[in-house]
Coordinates of C-alpha atoms in Angstrom, one line a residue:
M1 CA -3.1 112.0 -56.0
V2 CA -1.0 111.6 -59.2
V3 CA 1.8 110.0 -57.2
I4 CA -0.6 107.7 -55.5
A5 CA -2.2 106.7 -58.8
R6 CA 1.4 106.0 -60.1
V7 CA 2.3 103.7 -57.2
I8 CA -0.8 101.9 -57.5
G9 CA -0.4 101.5 -61.3
I10 CA 3.2 100.3 -60.9
S11 CA 2.2 97.6 -58.2
R12 CA -0.6 96.4 -60.5
N13 CA 1.7 96.3 -63.6
R14 CA 4.4 94.3 -61.7
A15 CA 1.8 91.8 -60.4
R16 CA 0.6 91.4 -63.9
L17 CA 4.0 90.7 -65.2
T18 CA 4.6 88.2 -62.3
Y19 CA 1.5 86.4 -63.4
V20 CA 2.8 86.2 -67.0
M21 CA 6.1 84.9 -65.9
V22 CA 4.6 82.2 -63.5
R23 CA 2.3 81.0 -66.5
I24 CA 5.0 80.6 -69.1
A25 CA 7.8 79.4 -66.8
P26 CA 6.9 75.6 -66.7
S27 CA 7.2 75.5 -70.6
L28 CA 10.2 77.7 -71.2
N29 CA 12.1 76.8 -68.2
R30 CA 14.2 79.9 -68.4
I31 CA 12.2 82.2 -66.1
V32 CA 13.1 82.0 -62.3
T33 CA 9.6 82.9 -61.0
A34 CA 10.4 83.0 -57.3
F35 CA 13.3 85.4 -58.0
L36 CA 11.2 87.6 -60.2
A37 CA 8.2 87.7 -57.9
A38 CA 10.3 89.3 -55.3
L39 CA 11.9 91.8 -57.5
W40 CA 8.7 93.0 -59.1
L41 CA 7.8 94.6 -55.7
A42 CA 11.1 96.4 -55.4
P43 CA 11.8 99.8 -56.7
A44 CA 13.6 99.9 -60.1
A45 CA 17.3 99.9 -60.0
F46 CA 18.6 102.6 -62.3
A47 CA 21.9 102.8 -64.0
Q48 CA 24.5 105.0 -62.2
G49 CA 24.2 107.6 -65.1
A50 CA 20.4 107.9 -65.0
D51 CA 18.6 110.5 -63.1
S52 CA 15.9 108.3 -61.3
A53 CA 13.9 111.2 -60.2
E54 CA 13.6 112.6 -63.7
V55 CA 12.8 109.3 -65.0
E56 CA 10.0 108.8 -62.7
R57 CA 8.8 112.4 -63.7
L58 CA 8.8 111.5 -67.3
L59 CA 7.2 108.2 -66.8
G60 CA 4.3 110.0 -65.0
E61 CA 3.9 112.3 -68.0
L62 CA 4.2 109.3 -70.5
A63 CA 1.4 107.5 -68.8
Q64 CA -1.2 110.3 -69.5
P65 CA -3.3 109.1 -72.4
E66 CA -3.9 112.6 -73.5
Q67 CA -0.3 113.6 -73.7
Q68 CA 0.6 115.3 -76.9
G69 CA 4.3 115.3 -76.7
W70 CA 4.8 111.7 -75.8
Q71 CA 7.5 111.1 -78.5
Q72 CA 9.8 113.6 -76.9
I73 CA 9.1 112.2 -73.5
E74 CA 9.8 108.7 -74.7
A75 CA 13.0 109.8 -76.3
S76 CA 14.1 111.5 -73.0
I77 CA 13.4 108.3 -71.0
M78 CA 15.4 106.2 -73.4
R79 CA 18.3 108.6 -73.2
E80 CA 18.3 108.3 -69.4
W81 CA 18.0 104.6 -69.5
S82 CA 21.0 104.4 -71.9
K83 CA 23.4 106.1 -69.4
S84 CA 25.5 103.5 -67.9
G85 CA 27.6 106.0 -65.9
S86 CA 30.8 104.7 -67.9
P87 CA 31.9 106.1 -71.1
A88 CA 33.4 102.7 -72.0
M89 CA 30.2 100.9 -71.3
D90 CA 28.3 103.5 -73.2
L91 CA 30.6 102.8 -76.2
L92 CA 29.9 99.1 -76.1
L93 CA 26.1 99.9 -76.1
Q94 CA 26.5 102.2 -79.1
R95 CA 28.6 99.7 -80.9
G96 CA 26.1 96.9 -80.2
Q97 CA 23.1 99.1 -81.5
Q98 CA 25.0 100.1 -84.5
A99 CA 25.8 96.5 -85.4
M100 CA 22.0 95.6 -85.0
E101 CA 21.1 98.6 -87.3
E102 CA 23.6 97.1 -89.9
G103 CA 22.0 93.6 -89.5
D104 CA 25.2 92.0 -87.9
M105 CA 23.6 90.2 -85.0
E106 CA 26.7 88.2 -84.3
A107 CA 28.8 91.4 -83.8
A108 CA 26.0 93.0 -81.8
I109 CA 25.7 90.1 -79.5
E110 CA 29.5 90.1 -78.9
H111 CA 29.6 93.8 -78.1
L112 CA 26.5 93.6 -75.8
S113 CA 27.8 90.4 -74.1
A114 CA 30.9 92.3 -73.2
L115 CA 28.7 95.0 -71.8
T116 CA 26.5 92.7 -69.7
D117 CA 29.7 91.0 -68.3
H118 CA 31.2 94.3 -67.3
A119 CA 28.0 96.1 -66.2
P120 CA 25.6 93.5 -65.0
D121 CA 23.5 96.1 -63.2
F122 CA 22.9 98.1 -66.4
A123 CA 19.4 97.2 -67.5
E124 CA 19.7 98.7 -71.0
G125 CA 22.6 96.4 -71.9
W126 CA 20.3 93.3 -71.3
N127 CA 17.6 94.9 -73.2
A128 CA 19.9 95.6 -76.2
R129 CA 21.1 92.0 -76.1
A130 CA 17.6 90.8 -75.8
T131 CA 16.8 92.6 -79.0
A132 CA 19.8 91.1 -80.6
F133 CA 18.9 87.7 -79.7
F134 CA 15.4 88.0 -80.9
H135 CA 16.5 89.2 -84.3
A136 CA 18.9 86.2 -84.4
G137 CA 15.9 83.9 -83.7
E138 CA 17.2 82.9 -80.3
Y139 CA 13.9 83.4 -78.4
G140 CA 15.0 81.5 -75.3
L141 CA 18.1 83.7 -74.9
S142 CA 16.1 86.8 -75.5
L143 CA 13.6 85.8 -72.7
A144 CA 16.4 85.3 -70.3
D145 CA 17.8 88.8 -71.1
I146 CA 14.3 90.3 -70.9
E147 CA 14.1 88.7 -67.4
R148 CA 17.3 90.4 -66.4
T149 CA 16.2 93.7 -67.9
L150 CA 12.9 93.7 -66.0
A151 CA 14.4 92.6 -62.7
L152 CA 16.6 95.8 -63.0
N153 CA 13.8 98.1 -64.6
P154 CA 10.3 96.8 -64.2
D155 CA 9.0 99.9 -66.1
H156 CA 10.9 99.1 -69.3
F157 CA 8.1 99.2 -71.8
G158 CA 10.4 98.2 -74.6
A159 CA 11.3 95.0 -72.8
I160 CA 7.8 94.2 -72.0
T161 CA 6.7 94.8 -75.5
G162 CA 9.3 92.4 -76.6
L163 CA 8.1 89.9 -74.1
G164 CA 4.6 90.3 -75.5
I165 CA 5.8 89.7 -79.1
I166 CA 7.7 86.6 -78.3
L167 CA 4.8 85.1 -76.3
E168 CA 2.3 85.8 -79.0
E169 CA 4.7 84.2 -81.7
L170 CA 5.1 81.1 -79.4
G171 CA 1.3 80.8 -79.0
Y172 CA 1.0 82.1 -75.5
E173 CA -1.9 84.4 -76.4
T174 CA -3.4 85.0 -73.0
E175 CA 0.0 85.8 -71.4
A176 CA 0.9 88.0 -74.5
L177 CA -2.2 90.0 -74.0
E178 CA -1.3 90.5 -70.3
A179 CA 2.1 91.7 -71.4
Y180 CA 0.6 94.2 -73.9
R181 CA -1.7 95.6 -71.3
A182 CA 1.2 96.0 -68.9
V183 CA 3.0 98.0 -71.5
E184 CA -0.3 100.1 -72.2
A185 CA -0.3 101.0 -68.5
I186 CA 3.1 102.5 -68.7
H187 CA 3.0 103.8 -72.3
P188 CA -0.6 104.2 -73.7
H189 CA 0.6 105.7 -76.9
L190 CA 2.1 102.8 -78.9
E191 CA -0.1 101.9 -81.9
S192 CA 1.3 98.4 -82.3
V193 CA 0.7 97.6 -78.7
R194 CA -2.9 98.8 -79.1
Q195 CA -3.4 96.8 -82.1
G196 CA -1.9 93.7 -80.3
I197 CA -4.4 94.2 -77.5
E198 CA -7.3 94.5 -79.9
R199 CA -6.1 91.4 -81.9
L200 CA -5.7 89.2 -78.9
E201 CA -8.8 90.4 -77.0
S202 CA -11.0 89.3 -79.9
K203 CA -9.2 85.9 -79.9
V204 CA -8.7 85.2 -76.1
E205 CA -11.7 86.8 -74.7
G206 CA -14.0 86.0 -77.6
E207 CA -13.1 82.3 -77.0
R208 CA -14.2 82.7 -73.4
L209 CA -17.6 83.9 -74.5

């Protein structure tokens, strides 16, 4: 029953994300909705170094609202997602992340662009560069990299959270709410996401009343 519930949850989550992308695409013109609509229904493509069975197990545990050890589970998932299967690509990811921590977005984007060029099937490379673009104020480029991240890994709660933040900042409040709800279905423990849902529910659904 747990497995069935997980599959149903994933299907609903991907359908919700497809809805979000379809709604914003006419204005942003960077989201290829037909391409995404097919990919949401496909299984996640994990990097060569990640243990897909272990990630699925961990995601199942993370999705339990009463889970007490969720921080450790989250960290384990991120470690798996950060395994490219290549020491050279792992080094580029580390250099990009370090540059971001130091506030050097130009260097971060340079390292992470090299990573996405050489490892286009590595979702975490796209996610990291999306984060760097976001901090550089390049929302359009960040959204394009979020698209690539979620095409490869539809369960990436960090990328979906980033999508929600950008949508909210751009004024797409209904779509941002759907994105935050999609995150909550995967990772129900993030306070910032919970606050985002509460904030937007009062605005979006309050207006409907």
